[in-house]
Amino acid sequence: MKILSIETSCDDTAITIMEVKGKIKNALHGGQASFKILADSVDSQIKIHAGYGGVFPMLAKREHIKNLPILLEKVLKKSGLEKNKKITRRGGGPVDMIAVTYGPGLEPSLWTGIVFAKELAKKWNVPLIPVNHMEGHILSVYGKNKRSFKIPKINFPIISLLVSGGHTELILTKEWLKYEIIGHTLDDAAGEAFDKVARMMDIPYPGGPQISKLAEQERNSGHRVSTIEIKLPRPMMYSKNFDFSFSGLKTAVLYLIRRIGKLDEKTKMQIAMEFENAVVETLIYKTKKALEKYDAKTLIVAGGVSANKHLVKEINKSLKSKCEILFPGKGLSGDNAIMIGIAGYMQYINNKGKVPNPATIKAIGNLKLK
Ligand code: KG4
Ligand code: ZN
């Protein structure tokens, strides 16, 4: 089965064509289906939005509309399926199914992908599967790389720590494709806090990776003595639930910067390290509690922030003895269309091929996992 998947929920336009082979019926139970990425194309709008300090929705929409047909041509060409583009009288096109993100995200951006996908699905007469972007992030851990991979056997219950620019959630999964949100951020998402702290230090959007680099430099520098005390709070550490809050931490950084005045490179590195430590310690503390409470056998860590090296290292160090830990493969932690293809396929299999009427598919900006 060949799947074309489309992702336009935020500031990346992405289209993938993949082929799934194997005993499809057992795909949900692991080891049976294998995925091969035939073509993957992404157009990142980071440079366009950097000047606005964040994603500017109307600009994102305009870019998606411009990019989608270009990326489609690219993936059809690269996958060698271009010649199948013409439709015979019986219908049918280059792929057997289309998957598209329908939420959560920026609604104007989501609509561009949905409208494009609907037109293609109609033209090629193939099913259209709406995919929850966050389910895509969770299932992105199947993607070990951007070439080919198999669904591994996964033990339940699973706790997923989803950390992205828009979300920070702890999710309990007792059986595939069923989700119970047991904790979430009460204000800023972890990635958003990284980006906002970066902005306070004049680092352009998205500052998460750059803050992480500065923190790493400081960790490797042997911590030369500083005249300023740089200590930040660990928010919600001792609250009894699984919720997070990062806005107080962000404000603490703001006050710290105001107190210091002009920031030199060394001070920026120190703030970055202390901030990253505070976020990572908080995430791990709550995740550990959740793993223990639900006696989880697997931990999935996904979303843009799961690319953070310090988070990966500390999670492996402190939670490895508790359960198996899965991260997305290289290049699959941020937004991508490969994860949307995987999730679309899994939904298709789980619903035994029953597909929604395309007319009922609409963008849902605040879509929740359930
Ligand atoms: O999942 P994602 O690509 O988009 C959303 O769905 O939000 O996540 C993007 C977020 C941004 O806030 C970005 O700064 C953050 O992930 N991020 C990181 C790192 N790489 C990306 N944050 C901290 N450390 C990183 N290495
Ligand atoms: Zn995302």
XYZ file of C-alpha atoms in Angstrom, residues 49-348:
300
model
C 9.003 33.854 10.546
C 12.267 34.596 12.375
C 11.739 38.360 12.013
C 8.346 38.116 13.775
C 9.733 36.237 16.795
C 7.247 33.412 16.185
C 4.982 31.954 13.524
C 2.852 34.558 11.747
C -0.300 32.584 10.782
C -1.325 34.400 7.580
C 2.201 34.259 6.227
C 2.391 30.545 7.067
C -0.871 29.940 5.166
C 0.407 31.807 2.096
C 3.648 29.804 2.114
C 1.856 26.443 2.467
C -0.399 27.272 -0.491
C 2.669 28.165 -2.546
C 4.712 25.119 -1.414
C 2.205 22.273 -1.593
C 2.045 21.833 -5.410
C 5.836 22.203 -5.658
C 6.462 19.550 -2.998
C 3.896 17.230 -4.613
C 5.723 17.388 -7.935
C 9.008 16.719 -6.114
C 7.822 13.615 -4.229
C 6.055 12.168 -7.272
C 9.232 12.575 -9.290
C 11.545 11.237 -6.573
C 9.367 8.199 -5.829
C 9.216 7.327 -9.533
C 5.409 7.481 -9.359
C 5.106 10.536 -11.571
C 4.086 8.470 -14.562
C 1.089 7.150 -12.589
C -0.148 10.683 -12.054
C -2.532 10.499 -14.996
C -5.816 8.964 -14.073
C -7.340 6.197 -16.100
C -11.061 6.069 -16.785
C -11.440 3.671 -13.851
C -9.842 6.195 -11.508
C -6.804 5.522 -9.319
C -3.605 7.500 -9.088
C -0.042 7.066 -7.894
C -0.952 6.126 -4.298
C -3.611 4.056 -2.505
C -4.367 6.408 0.344
C -3.795 9.985 1.538
C -3.228 11.048 5.165
C -3.453 14.675 6.253
C -3.049 16.514 9.563
C -6.375 18.083 10.650
C -5.295 19.416 14.080
C -4.111 20.643 16.469
C -2.327 23.629 14.985
C -2.986 26.938 13.268
C -6.338 26.590 11.530
C -5.463 28.648 8.424
C -2.372 26.456 7.958
C -4.252 23.205 8.605
C -6.924 24.135 6.045
C -4.335 24.515 3.266
C -3.239 20.886 3.690
C -6.795 19.615 4.078
C -8.131 21.376 0.966
C -5.145 20.188 -1.072
C -5.561 16.608 0.221
C -9.297 16.584 -0.501
C -8.728 17.643 -4.100
C -6.094 14.945 -4.629
C -8.190 12.239 -2.949
C -11.113 13.122 -5.228
C -8.964 13.251 -8.347
C -7.255 9.936 -7.621
C -10.337 8.348 -6.056
C -8.504 7.146 -2.939
C -9.416 7.243 0.787
C -8.486 10.315 2.828
C -7.488 9.756 6.476
C -7.474 12.732 8.881
C -4.579 12.514 11.356
C -4.132 14.093 14.787
C -0.717 15.791 14.712
C -0.001 14.720 18.316
C -0.772 11.086 17.525
C 1.698 11.540 14.677
C 4.353 12.700 17.161
C 3.705 9.683 19.430
C 3.900 7.210 16.534
C 6.969 8.990 15.135
C 9.044 6.744 17.419
C 8.345 3.936 14.944
C 10.369 5.909 12.426
C 13.902 4.854 13.210
C 15.217 6.841 10.242
C 14.009 8.496 7.065
C 14.489 5.408 4.832
C 12.855 2.191 6.067
C 11.711 0.707 9.359
C 9.476 -1.924 10.921
C 6.908 -1.595 13.638
C 8.574 -3.009 16.753
C 6.677 -4.923 19.422
C 5.733 -2.468 22.142
C 4.676 -3.350 25.673
C 1.758 -1.672 27.416
C 0.948 0.463 29.291
C 2.810 3.277 27.564
C 3.457 6.714 29.030
C 4.165 9.329 26.356
C 5.880 12.590 27.191
C 4.963 14.955 24.360
C 7.102 18.074 24.316
C 6.736 20.489 21.430
C 6.316 24.174 20.698
C 2.581 24.047 21.383
C 2.196 21.094 23.770
C 3.609 19.562 26.924
C 1.592 16.526 27.935
C 1.855 13.206 29.721
C -0.339 10.614 28.068
C -1.344 7.136 29.186
C -1.935 4.483 26.501
C -3.254 1.087 27.578
C -3.987 -0.101 24.046
C -2.920 1.229 20.649
C -4.499 4.444 19.442
C -6.303 5.142 22.734
C -5.033 8.093 24.727
C -5.704 9.496 28.175
C -4.078 12.833 28.942
C -2.981 12.545 32.593
C -1.081 15.835 32.759
C -0.486 18.930 30.680
C 1.010 22.382 30.879
C -1.167 24.972 32.553
C 0.421 27.776 30.518
C 3.453 27.725 28.177
C 4.648 24.562 26.434
C 8.260 23.499 27.052
C 9.351 24.413 23.496
C 7.545 27.741 23.753
C 9.454 28.508 26.981
C 12.745 27.683 25.225
C 11.793 30.008 22.358
C 10.713 32.847 24.660
C 13.850 32.643 26.799
C 15.914 32.665 23.600
C 14.111 35.815 22.490
C 14.975 37.521 25.775
C 18.606 36.884 24.892
C 18.184 38.183 21.318
C 18.326 34.700 19.795
C 15.962 34.422 16.781
C 12.955 32.051 16.560
C 12.968 29.088 17.109
C 15.574 29.500 19.823
C 15.232 26.064 21.471
C 18.140 24.412 19.634
C 20.348 27.489 20.160
C 19.641 27.661 23.931
C 20.513 23.991 24.087
C 23.826 24.618 22.316
C 24.733 27.438 24.730
C 23.835 25.208 27.687
C 26.031 22.444 26.358
C 28.969 24.834 25.897
C 28.583 25.879 29.520
C 28.411 22.264 30.717
C 31.603 21.489 28.814
C 33.374 24.621 29.999
C 34.051 23.269 33.493
C 31.792 25.947 35.011
C 34.307 28.711 35.558
C 33.322 30.756 38.599
C 30.789 33.485 38.083
C 30.194 36.614 40.146
C 26.426 36.432 39.607
C 24.263 33.803 41.229
C 22.193 32.132 38.537
C 19.503 29.979 40.106
C 16.055 29.364 38.665
C 12.987 27.651 40.170
C 11.889 24.077 39.297
C 8.180 24.768 38.725
C 5.403 22.404 39.956
C 7.989 19.944 41.214
C 6.081 19.184 44.380
C 2.521 19.439 43.100
C 0.751 16.106 43.426
C -0.619 15.937 39.866
C 1.129 15.451 36.506
C 0.681 19.028 35.299
C 3.455 21.394 34.260
C 3.877 25.167 34.257
C 6.671 27.002 32.505
C 5.498 30.592 32.482
C 6.827 31.317 36.018
C 10.208 29.943 35.027
C 10.222 32.169 31.955
C 9.353 35.213 34.105
C 12.140 34.274 36.536
C 14.570 34.381 33.584
C 13.210 37.791 32.603
C 13.806 39.188 36.138
C 17.248 37.620 36.232
C 18.189 39.266 32.929
C 16.841 42.622 34.139
C 18.901 42.304 37.331
C 22.070 41.506 35.403
C 21.667 44.212 32.772
C 23.874 43.678 29.741
C 24.470 39.996 28.974
C 27.873 38.770 27.841
C 28.309 35.404 26.103
C 29.406 33.631 29.294
C 26.338 34.818 31.211
C 24.069 33.771 28.334
C 25.608 30.314 28.493
C 25.058 30.121 32.255
C 21.428 31.217 32.013
C 20.827 28.762 29.167
C 22.257 25.890 31.198
C 20.328 26.700 34.364
C 17.114 27.144 32.349
C 17.612 23.878 30.472
C 18.381 22.062 33.737
C 15.182 23.452 35.297
C 13.008 22.316 32.349
C 14.622 18.895 32.073
C 14.501 18.191 35.825
C 10.815 19.126 35.945
C 9.919 17.005 32.921
C 11.782 13.997 34.298
C 10.368 14.335 37.814
C 6.758 14.227 36.607
C 7.435 11.545 33.997
C 9.044 9.305 36.624
C 6.018 9.703 38.894
C 3.696 8.797 36.013
C 5.768 5.718 35.078
C 5.608 4.532 38.687
C 1.910 5.219 39.223
C 0.809 3.398 36.068
C 3.514 0.726 36.154
C 4.388 1.639 32.568
C 6.389 -0.781 30.449
C 7.282 1.742 27.745
C 8.108 5.442 27.735
C 7.736 7.379 24.488
C 9.347 10.829 24.336
C 8.356 12.804 21.242
C 7.812 16.294 19.792
C 10.320 18.961 18.791
C 11.910 19.260 22.258
C 12.680 15.508 22.299
C 15.646 16.438 20.083
C 17.180 18.167 23.124
C 20.418 16.285 23.841
C 20.433 17.010 27.560
C 16.843 15.751 27.912
C 17.679 12.544 26.026
C 20.784 11.940 28.116
C 19.105 12.603 31.460
C 16.004 10.553 30.603
C 18.163 7.617 29.603
C 20.235 8.015 32.751
C 17.413 8.252 35.245
C 14.554 6.255 33.712
C 16.248 3.419 31.842
C 15.898 1.018 34.739
C 12.136 1.592 34.887
C 11.022 0.660 31.364
C 11.899 0.632 27.682
C 12.415 4.157 26.286
C 11.652 5.159 22.707
C 12.645 8.395 20.975
C 11.975 9.381 17.339
C 14.763 8.652 14.881
C 17.083 11.412 13.698
C 15.207 14.210 11.935
C 11.801 12.907 13.053
C 11.355 14.738 16.353
C 10.228 18.000 14.759
C 7.207 18.309 12.503
C 7.313 15.965 9.500
C 4.993 14.107 7.147
C 6.520 10.663 7.799
C 4.849 10.527 11.226
C 1.544 11.580 9.630
C 1.821 8.700 7.140
C 2.529 6.199 9.939
C -0.409 7.459 12.021
C -2.721 7.542 8.973
C -1.844 3.939 8.157
C -2.373 2.806 11.767
C -5.777 4.528 11.894
C -6.757 2.949 8.576
